[in-house]
CSV table of C-alpha atoms and ligand atoms in Angstrom, one decimal:
chain,number,residue,atom,x,y,z
T,254,MET,CA,-51.7,0.0,-3.1
T,255,ILE,CA,-49.5,-1.6,-5.4
T,256,GLU,CA,-47.3,-4.5,-4.1
T,257,GLN,CA,-43.5,-3.5,-4.2
T,258,HIS,CA,-42.4,-6.3,-6.4
T,259,ALA,CA,-45.3,-5.5,-8.8
T,260,ARG,CA,-43.9,-2.1,-9.4
T,261,THR,CA,-41.9,-2.8,-12.7
T,262,PHE,CA,-39.7,-0.5,-14.7
T,263,GLU,CA,-42.6,0.3,-17.1
T,264,ILE,CA,-45.1,0.8,-14.3
T,265,LEU,CA,-42.9,3.3,-12.4
T,266,PHE,CA,-41.5,5.2,-15.3
T,267,ASP,CA,-44.2,4.6,-17.9
T,268,ARG,CA,-41.7,3.2,-20.7
T,269,PRO,CA,-39.7,0.0,-21.0
T,270,SER,CA,-36.1,-0.4,-19.6
T,271,ALA,CA,-33.3,-0.1,-22.2
T,272,ALA,CA,-30.9,-2.2,-20.4
T,273,THR,CA,-30.7,-4.5,-17.2
T,274,ALA,CA,-27.8,-5.8,-15.1
T,275,ASP,CA,-27.0,-7.4,-11.6
T,276,ALA,CA,-24.0,-8.3,-9.6
T,277,PRO,CA,-23.4,-10.2,-6.3
T,278,GLY,CA,-22.4,-9.6,-2.8
T,279,ARG,CA,-19.7,-11.3,-1.3
T,280,VAL,CA,-18.5,-13.3,1.6
T,281,ASN,CA,-14.5,-13.3,2.7
T,282,LEU,CA,-13.8,-16.7,3.1
T,283,ILE,CA,-10.0,-15.7,4.8
T,284,GLY,CA,-8.0,-12.8,4.8
T,285,GLU,CA,-9.4,-10.3,7.5
T,286,HIS,CA,-8.2,-6.8,8.0
T,287,THR,CA,-5.2,-7.5,5.5
T,288,ASP,CA,-6.7,-5.4,2.6
T,289,TYR,CA,-5.7,-1.9,4.2
T,290,SER,CA,-2.2,-3.3,4.6
T,291,GLY,CA,-1.9,-4.0,0.9
T,292,GLY,CA,-2.4,-7.8,1.9
T,293,PHE,CA,-4.2,-10.9,0.6
T,294,VAL,CA,-8.1,-11.7,0.8
T,295,PHE,CA,-10.1,-14.7,-0.5
T,296,PRO,CA,-13.9,-13.6,-1.0
T,297,ILE,CA,-16.5,-15.4,-3.1
T,298,ALA,CA,-19.7,-14.1,-4.4
T,299,THR,CA,-23.3,-14.7,-2.7
T,300,PRO,CA,-26.1,-16.3,-4.5
T,301,GLN,CA,-28.1,-13.1,-3.6
T,302,ARG,CA,-27.8,-10.4,-6.1
T,303,THR,CA,-28.7,-6.7,-6.8
T,304,ARG,CA,-30.7,-6.2,-10.0
T,305,VAL,CA,-30.8,-2.6,-11.8
T,306,ALA,CA,-33.1,-1.7,-14.9
T,307,LEU,CA,-32.4,1.4,-16.7
T,308,ALA,CA,-33.4,3.7,-19.3
T,309,PRO,CA,-31.8,7.0,-20.8
T,310,ARG,CA,-33.5,10.4,-20.2
T,311,VAL,CA,-33.3,13.2,-22.7
T,312,ASP,CA,-32.4,15.7,-20.0
T,313,ARG,CA,-29.4,15.4,-17.5
T,314,ARG,CA,-31.6,14.3,-14.3
T,315,VAL,CA,-31.3,11.0,-12.5
T,316,ARG,CA,-34.2,9.5,-10.9
T,317,ALA,CA,-34.0,6.1,-9.2
T,318,TRP,CA,-36.4,4.0,-7.4
T,319,SER,CA,-35.6,1.3,-4.7
T,320,ARG,CA,-37.9,-1.6,-3.7
T,321,ASP,CA,-35.9,-2.2,-0.7
T,322,VAL,CA,-35.9,1.0,1.3
T,323,GLY,CA,-39.6,1.6,2.5
T,324,ASP,CA,-42.3,3.6,0.5
T,325,GLU,CA,-41.1,7.2,1.8
T,326,GLU,CA,-37.6,6.8,1.0
T,327,ALA,CA,-38.1,4.9,-2.2
T,328,TRP,CA,-37.6,7.8,-4.8
T,329,ILE,CA,-34.2,9.8,-5.1
T,330,GLU,CA,-33.5,12.4,-7.7
T,331,TYR,CA,-30.6,14.8,-8.6
T,332,GLY,CA,-29.0,16.6,-11.6
T,333,LEU,CA,-25.8,15.0,-13.1
T,334,GLY,CA,-23.1,17.4,-11.8
T,335,ASP,CA,-25.1,18.3,-8.5
T,336,GLU,CA,-24.2,15.1,-6.8
T,337,ALA,CA,-23.9,15.8,-2.9
T,338,ARG,CA,-23.9,13.8,0.4
T,339,THR,CA,-27.3,13.6,1.9
T,340,GLY,CA,-26.7,10.7,4.1
T,341,HIS,CA,-29.4,8.6,2.6
T,342,TRP,CA,-29.1,5.6,0.2
T,343,GLY,CA,-29.1,7.9,-3.0
T,344,ASP,CA,-25.4,8.6,-2.1
T,345,TYR,CA,-24.5,5.2,-3.3
T,346,ILE,CA,-26.0,6.2,-6.8
T,347,ALA,CA,-24.9,9.9,-6.9
T,348,GLY,CA,-21.4,8.6,-5.7
T,349,VAL,CA,-21.4,6.3,-8.9
T,350,THR,CA,-22.1,9.1,-11.2
T,351,ALA,CA,-20.0,11.5,-9.4
T,352,SER,CA,-16.9,8.9,-9.6
T,353,LEU,CA,-17.8,7.9,-13.2
T,354,ARG,CA,-17.1,11.8,-14.1
T,355,GLU,CA,-14.0,12.0,-11.9
T,356,SER,CA,-12.4,8.9,-14.4
T,357,GLY,CA,-13.7,10.9,-17.6
T,358,GLN,CA,-16.5,8.8,-18.2
T,359,VAL,CA,-19.7,10.5,-19.8
T,360,VAL,CA,-23.0,9.4,-19.2
T,361,GLY,CA,-26.3,11.1,-19.7
T,362,GLY,CA,-29.5,11.3,-17.5
T,363,PHE,CA,-31.1,7.8,-16.7
T,364,ASP,CA,-34.1,6.5,-14.7
T,365,ALA,CA,-33.3,3.2,-12.6
T,366,ARG,CA,-35.1,0.8,-10.9
T,367,ILE,CA,-33.2,-1.3,-8.1
T,368,GLU,CA,-34.0,-4.5,-6.1
T,369,SER,CA,-31.5,-6.7,-4.2
T,370,ASP,CA,-32.2,-9.9,-2.2
T,371,LEU,CA,-29.2,-9.1,-0.5
T,372,PRO,CA,-29.5,-7.8,3.5
T,373,LEU,CA,-28.9,-4.2,3.5
T,374,GLY,CA,-26.2,-3.7,6.1
T,375,GLY,CA,-26.0,-7.4,6.5
T,376,GLY,CA,-22.3,-7.9,6.1
T,377,LEU,CA,-22.8,-9.4,2.7
T,378,SER,CA,-21.7,-6.1,1.0
T,379,SER,CA,-25.1,-4.7,-0.3
T,380,SER,CA,-23.2,-1.6,-1.0
T,381,ALA,CA,-20.7,-2.7,-3.3
T,382,SER,CA,-23.4,-5.1,-5.3
T,383,LEU,CA,-25.6,-2.0,-6.0
T,384,GLU,CA,-22.6,0.0,-7.4
T,385,VAL,CA,-21.1,-2.8,-9.3
T,386,ALA,CA,-24.8,-3.5,-10.7
T,387,LEU,CA,-25.6,-0.2,-11.5
T,388,LEU,CA,-22.1,0.6,-13.3
T,389,ARG,CA,-22.7,-2.5,-15.3
T,390,GLY,CA,-25.9,-1.4,-16.3
T,391,LEU,CA,-24.5,2.3,-17.4
T,392,ARG,CA,-21.5,0.3,-19.2
T,393,ALA,CA,-24.1,-1.4,-21.4
T,394,MET,CA,-26.4,1.7,-22.0
T,395,PHE,CA,-23.7,4.5,-22.5
T,396,GLY,CA,-21.0,2.1,-23.9
T,397,LEU,CA,-18.5,2.8,-21.5
T,398,PRO,CA,-15.1,1.4,-22.2
T,399,LEU,CA,-14.2,-0.1,-18.8
T,400,ASP,CA,-13.0,-3.5,-18.0
T,401,ASP,CA,-14.2,-5.2,-14.5
T,402,VAL,CA,-11.2,-3.9,-12.7
T,403,ALA,CA,-11.8,-0.4,-13.7
T,404,LEU,CA,-15.3,-0.7,-13.0
T,405,ALA,CA,-14.5,-1.9,-9.3
T,406,LYS,CA,-12.3,1.0,-8.7
T,407,ILE,CA,-14.8,3.3,-9.9
T,408,ALA,CA,-17.4,1.9,-7.8
T,409,GLN,CA,-14.8,1.8,-4.7
T,410,ARG,CA,-14.3,5.7,-5.3
T,411,ALA,CA,-18.0,6.1,-5.3
T,412,GLU,CA,-17.9,4.8,-1.7
T,413,THR,CA,-14.8,6.3,-0.4
T,414,GLY,CA,-15.8,9.8,-1.9
T,415,LEU,CA,-19.4,10.7,-2.0
T,416,VAL,CA,-20.7,8.2,0.6
T,417,GLY,CA,-17.6,8.6,2.7
T,418,ALA,CA,-16.7,5.3,4.1
T,419,PRO,CA,-13.0,4.6,4.1
T,420,VAL,CA,-13.3,1.0,2.5
T,421,GLY,CA,-10.8,-1.1,0.8
T,422,ILE,CA,-11.1,-2.6,-2.6
T,423,MET,CA,-12.3,-6.3,-1.6
T,424,ASP,CA,-15.8,-5.6,-1.9
T,425,GLN,CA,-15.7,-4.0,-5.2
T,426,MET,CA,-13.6,-6.5,-6.5
T,427,ALA,CA,-15.6,-9.3,-5.2
T,428,ALA,CA,-18.8,-7.9,-6.7
T,429,SER,CA,-17.0,-7.2,-10.2
T,430,LEU,CA,-15.1,-10.3,-10.5
T,431,ALA,CA,-16.1,-13.1,-8.4
T,432,ASP,CA,-18.7,-15.9,-8.8
T,433,GLU,CA,-20.6,-18.1,-6.7
T,434,HIS,CA,-19.0,-21.5,-7.1
T,435,ALA,CA,-15.2,-20.1,-7.5
T,436,ALA,CA,-13.5,-18.1,-4.7
T,437,LEU,CA,-11.6,-14.9,-5.7
T,438,PHE,CA,-7.9,-15.2,-4.4
T,439,LEU,CA,-6.8,-11.1,-4.5
T,440,ASP,CA,-3.8,-9.3,-3.9
T,441,THR,CA,-5.1,-6.0,-3.0
T,442,ARG,CA,-1.7,-4.1,-3.7
T,443,SER,CA,-1.5,-5.3,-7.3
T,444,LEU,CA,-5.1,-6.1,-7.8
T,445,VAL,CA,-3.7,-9.4,-9.7
T,446,TYR,CA,-6.5,-12.0,-8.8
T,447,GLU,CA,-7.3,-15.8,-9.6
T,448,ARG,CA,-10.7,-17.6,-9.6
T,449,ILE,CA,-10.2,-21.1,-8.0
T,450,PRO,CA,-13.2,-23.5,-7.5
T,451,LEU,CA,-14.5,-24.8,-4.0
T,452,PRO,CA,-13.7,-28.4,-3.6
T,453,ALA,CA,-16.3,-30.7,-5.3
T,454,ALA,CA,-19.4,-31.3,-3.5
T,455,THR,CA,-18.7,-28.6,-0.7
T,456,GLY,CA,-20.7,-25.7,0.0
T,457,LEU,CA,-20.8,-22.7,2.4
T,458,ILE,CA,-22.7,-21.9,5.6
T,459,VAL,CA,-23.2,-18.1,6.4
T,460,ILE,CA,-24.8,-17.2,9.6
T,461,HIS,CA,-25.5,-13.7,10.8
T,462,SER,CA,-25.1,-13.5,14.6
T,463,GLY,CA,-27.8,-10.9,15.1
T,464,VAL,CA,-25.2,-8.4,16.5
T,465,THR,CA,-24.2,-5.3,14.8
T,466,HIS,CA,-21.6,-3.7,17.0
T,467,ARG,CA,-22.4,0.3,17.2
T,468,HIS,CA,-19.0,1.1,17.6
T,469,ALA,CA,-17.3,-1.0,15.2
T,470,GLY,CA,-16.4,2.1,13.0
T,471,GLY,CA,-14.1,3.1,15.9
T,472,GLU,CA,-12.7,0.1,16.7
T,473,TYR,CA,-11.8,-0.4,12.8
T,474,ARG,CA,-9.9,2.9,12.9
T,475,THR,CA,-8.0,1.9,15.9
T,476,ARG,CA,-6.9,-1.3,14.3
T,477,ARG,CA,-5.8,0.5,11.1
T,478,ALA,CA,-4.1,3.0,12.9
T,479,GLU,CA,-2.0,0.1,15.3
T,480,CYS,CA,-1.4,-1.8,11.8
T,481,GLU,CA,0.1,1.5,10.5
T,482,ALA,CA,2.1,2.2,13.8
T,483,ALA,CA,3.3,-1.5,13.7
T,484,ALA,CA,4.6,-1.1,10.0
T,485,ARG,CA,6.4,1.8,10.9
T,486,LEU,CA,8.2,0.3,13.9
T,487,LEU,CA,9.5,-2.8,11.6
T,488,GLY,CA,10.5,-0.3,9.1
T,489,VAL,CA,8.3,-1.8,6.3
T,490,ARG,CA,5.7,0.2,3.9
T,491,GLU,CA,2.9,-1.8,5.0
T,492,LEU,CA,2.5,-5.1,7.0
T,493,ARG,CA,1.9,-6.8,3.9
T,494,ASP,CA,6.0,-6.5,3.5
T,495,ALA,CA,6.7,-7.9,6.8
T,496,THR,CA,7.5,-11.4,7.6
T,497,VAL,CA,7.2,-13.7,10.8
T,498,ALA,CA,11.0,-13.5,11.0
T,499,ASP,CA,10.9,-9.6,11.1
T,500,LEU,CA,8.5,-10.1,13.9
T,501,ALA,CA,10.8,-11.7,15.9
T,502,ARG,CA,13.5,-9.7,15.3
T,503,THR,CA,11.7,-6.6,16.5
T,504,ALA,CA,10.1,-6.5,19.9
T,505,LEU,CA,7.0,-4.2,19.1
T,506,PRO,CA,4.9,-2.9,22.3
T,507,PRO,CA,1.7,-4.7,22.9
T,508,PRO,CA,-0.8,-4.7,21.5
T,509,LEU,CA,1.0,-3.8,18.3
T,510,ASP,CA,3.0,-7.0,18.6
T,511,ARG,CA,-0.3,-9.0,18.7
T,512,ARG,CA,-2.0,-7.0,15.9
T,513,ALA,CA,1.1,-7.3,13.4
T,514,ARG,CA,1.0,-11.0,14.1
T,515,HIS,CA,-2.7,-11.4,13.1
T,516,VAL,CA,-2.0,-9.8,9.7
T,517,VAL,CA,1.5,-11.3,9.2
T,518,THR,CA,0.1,-14.7,9.9
T,519,GLU,CA,-3.0,-14.1,8.1
T,520,ASN,CA,-1.4,-13.2,4.8
T,521,ASP,CA,0.4,-16.3,5.2
T,522,ARG,CA,-2.9,-18.5,5.5
T,523,VAL,CA,-4.4,-16.7,2.6
T,524,LEU,CA,-1.4,-18.0,0.3
T,525,ARG,CA,-1.7,-21.3,1.9
T,526,ALA,CA,-5.6,-21.4,1.4
T,527,ARG,CA,-5.0,-20.7,-2.1
T,528,ASP,CA,-2.7,-23.6,-2.3
T,529,ALA,CA,-5.4,-25.8,-0.5
T,530,LEU,CA,-8.1,-24.7,-2.7
T,531,THR,CA,-5.9,-25.2,-6.0
T,532,ALA,CA,-5.4,-28.8,-4.5
T,533,GLY,CA,-9.0,-29.1,-3.9
T,534,ASP,CA,-8.0,-30.0,-0.2
T,535,ALA,CA,-11.2,-29.0,1.9
T,536,GLN,CA,-9.8,-30.4,5.3
T,537,GLN,CA,-6.7,-28.2,5.0
T,538,PHE,CA,-8.8,-25.2,3.8
T,539,GLY,CA,-10.9,-25.7,7.0
T,540,ARG,CA,-7.7,-26.1,9.2
T,541,LEU,CA,-6.8,-22.4,8.0
T,542,MET,CA,-10.3,-20.9,8.7
T,543,ALA,CA,-10.1,-22.5,12.3
T,544,ALA,CA,-6.5,-20.8,12.7
T,545,SER,CA,-7.6,-17.5,11.2
T,546,HIS,CA,-10.5,-17.3,13.8
T,547,ALA,CA,-8.3,-18.0,16.6
T,548,SER,CA,-6.0,-15.1,15.4
T,549,MET,CA,-8.8,-12.8,15.0
T,550,ARG,CA,-10.0,-13.8,18.5
T,551,ASP,CA,-6.7,-13.7,20.3
T,552,ASP,CA,-4.3,-11.5,18.5
T,553,PHE,CA,-6.5,-8.8,16.6
T,554,GLU,CA,-9.2,-9.3,19.2
T,555,ILE,CA,-12.3,-8.6,17.2
T,556,SER,CA,-14.4,-11.4,17.9
T,557,THR,CA,-17.2,-11.3,20.7
T,558,PRO,CA,-18.6,-14.2,23.1
T,559,GLU,CA,-21.4,-14.5,20.7
T,560,ILE,CA,-19.4,-14.9,17.5
T,561,ASP,CA,-17.1,-17.5,19.2
T,562,LEU,CA,-20.2,-19.6,20.3
T,563,LEU,CA,-21.4,-19.5,16.6
T,564,VAL,CA,-18.0,-20.6,15.3
T,565,GLY,CA,-18.0,-23.4,18.0
T,566,LEU,CA,-21.2,-24.4,17.2
T,567,THR,CA,-20.5,-24.6,13.7
T,568,ARG,CA,-17.3,-26.2,13.8
T,569,ASP,CA,-18.8,-29.3,15.9
T,570,GLU,CA,-21.2,-30.2,13.4
T,571,ALA,CA,-20.3,-33.3,11.5
T,572,GLY,CA,-19.3,-32.5,7.7
T,573,VAL,CA,-18.1,-29.1,8.9
T,574,TYR,CA,-14.3,-28.6,7.7
T,575,GLY,CA,-13.8,-25.1,9.5
T,576,ALA,CA,-15.5,-22.0,10.6
T,577,ARG,CA,-14.8,-18.5,11.3
T,578,LEU,CA,-15.7,-14.8,11.7
T,579,THR,CA,-16.0,-13.1,8.5
T,580,GLY,CA,-16.0,-9.1,8.1
T,581,GLY,CA,-14.8,-6.5,10.1
T,582,GLY,CA,-15.8,-8.1,13.6
T,583,PHE,CA,-17.5,-7.1,17.0
T,584,GLY,CA,-20.5,-9.1,15.7
T,585,GLY,CA,-21.5,-9.7,11.9
T,586,SER,CA,-21.3,-13.1,10.5
T,587,ILE,CA,-19.6,-16.3,10.5
T,588,VAL,CA,-18.6,-18.6,7.3
T,589,ALA,CA,-17.9,-22.2,7.3
T,590,LEU,CA,-17.0,-24.4,4.6
T,591,ALA,CA,-19.1,-28.0,4.9
T,592,ASP,CA,-20.2,-30.8,2.7
T,593,ALA,CA,-22.6,-29.4,0.3
T,594,GLY,CA,-25.3,-32.1,1.3
T,595,ARG,CA,-25.1,-31.4,4.9
T,596,ALA,CA,-24.7,-27.4,4.8
T,597,ALA,CA,-28.5,-26.6,5.1
T,598,ALA,CA,-29.4,-29.2,8.1
T,599,ALA,CA,-26.1,-28.1,9.8
T,600,ALA,CA,-26.9,-24.5,9.7
T,601,ALA,CA,-30.3,-24.8,10.8
T,602,ARG,CA,-29.6,-26.8,13.6
T,603,VAL,CA,-26.8,-24.2,14.7
T,604,ALA,CA,-29.2,-21.4,14.5
T,605,LEU,CA,-31.5,-23.2,16.9
T,606,GLU,CA,-29.0,-24.0,19.6
T,607,TYR,CA,-27.5,-20.4,19.2
T,608,ALA,CA,-31.0,-19.0,19.7
T,609,ARG,CA,-31.8,-21.4,22.5
T,610,ARG,CA,-28.5,-20.2,24.5
T,611,VAL,CA,-28.1,-16.3,23.8
T,612,PRO,CA,-31.0,-13.8,23.6
T,613,LEU,CA,-30.3,-13.0,20.0
T,614,ARG,CA,-32.1,-13.7,16.8
T,615,PRO,CA,-29.5,-15.5,14.1
T,616,THR,CA,-30.1,-15.3,10.4
T,617,VAL,CA,-29.0,-18.1,7.9
T,618,LEU,CA,-27.7,-16.4,5.1
T,619,ILE,CA,-26.3,-19.1,3.1
T,620,PRO,CA,-27.3,-21.9,1.9
V,1094,ADP,P1,-23.5,-3.9,3.3
V,1094,ADP,O1,-22.7,-3.3,2.1
V,1094,ADP,O2,-22.6,-4.7,4.1
V,1094,ADP,O3,-24.8,-4.3,3.1
V,1094,ADP,P2,-23.2,-0.9,4.1
V,1094,ADP,O4,-23.8,-0.1,5.3
V,1094,ADP,O5,-22.1,-1.0,3.5
V,1094,ADP,O6,-23.6,-2.5,4.4
V,1094,ADP,O7,-24.4,-0.6,2.7
V,1094,ADP,C1,-25.5,-0.7,3.0
V,1094,ADP,C2,-26.2,0.5,2.6
V,1094,ADP,O8,-26.3,0.4,1.0
V,1094,ADP,C3,-27.8,0.7,2.6
V,1094,ADP,O9,-28.1,1.4,4.1
V,1094,ADP,C4,-28.4,1.6,1.6
V,1094,ADP,O10,-27.8,3.0,1.7
V,1094,ADP,C5,-27.5,1.0,0.5
V,1094,ADP,N1,-27.9,-0.1,-0.1
V,1094,ADP,C6,-27.5,-1.2,-0.7
V,1094,ADP,N2,-28.1,-1.8,-1.3
V,1094,ADP,C7,-29.4,-1.3,-1.6
V,1094,ADP,C8,-30.6,-1.3,-2.3
V,1094,ADP,N3,-31.1,-2.4,-3.0
V,1094,ADP,N4,-31.6,-0.3,-2.2
V,1094,ADP,C9,-31.3,0.9,-1.7
V,1094,ADP,N5,-30.1,1.4,-1.2
V,1094,ADP,C10,-29.4,0.2,-1.0
V,1095,MG,MG1,-20.9,-2.1,2.2
């Protein structure tokens, strides 16, 4: 039995690879549930990455192997043009080749070896990381004329199309354009973006709560519908176009009033967070993270007692500027900005104390 990591491309496919590529995952620093209302988000790349090795084939088949899914499921194979949903990880590969074809991009058959140090389904967007890494490799190998934004759009289409997950553009834009030391301010309507470095000597803490909510998909759809209903009542195309003054003028029925207030004030916080990072002001950025968490907890109602505990424990650590829930909510992870030299010890203490208080196993994902 060969160890998984020892299964090189050459061992798997009997010839050397012709191209390699990689892409990171992402953590959203602020701007939650704003992307489907055309608003602002502020993700940063993870140090963890997905790596792909590729070689072209003479036929029109695609064969791929992943180190990260267990032996029985490791191989997938299909023909270009025959992409179909299976409900397995191969959908992300088939989604990419189907999405390329829909965009008029021509690729031939290929073999691919995949490995990632991101947790699969852990909220750091291993899916976008895989899509973007594969697209980068295919772009290099087949000479596709795609810039990084076009590549992100094709990756998103892979996921909304064949995979069948109604995701916004944030994850793929982050995987394609963000880097680890600079956050990516992104206007999800225009796709205008700006990379802004974290303040000097600061770093991130990301801790998974150990809770993955089963009904998160349903709650996500409800919140989305509520935002659309609120926009209609306010007479704007999307909540992106509403202001705090609009909210004061129009009395929305609960809970739409609270939902709209979260999105409108969150967009405003992302803009102020951009200014804070531009000025290198970690204190102000931390205050905005705290305000964002309160808004998600009280107005958007997507936090949980466990997440609130994790945020509270992290916020109370010395050297932490601010902490908040990151991702869709109802479980998942928290993110905090901290002094770089204190982040690792603080995260370890928080995880220990959290595990002492609730019957869950937290995971420190960063640092
Ligand atoms: P997240 O993107 O937050 O990690 P998703 O549910 O969106 O969670 O995507 C996770 C899915 O993406 C996995 O269940 C798997 O199907 C696919 N995937 C991601 N990375 C890999 C990988 N390295 N190998 C195989 N499949 C992967
Ligand atoms: Mg994903």
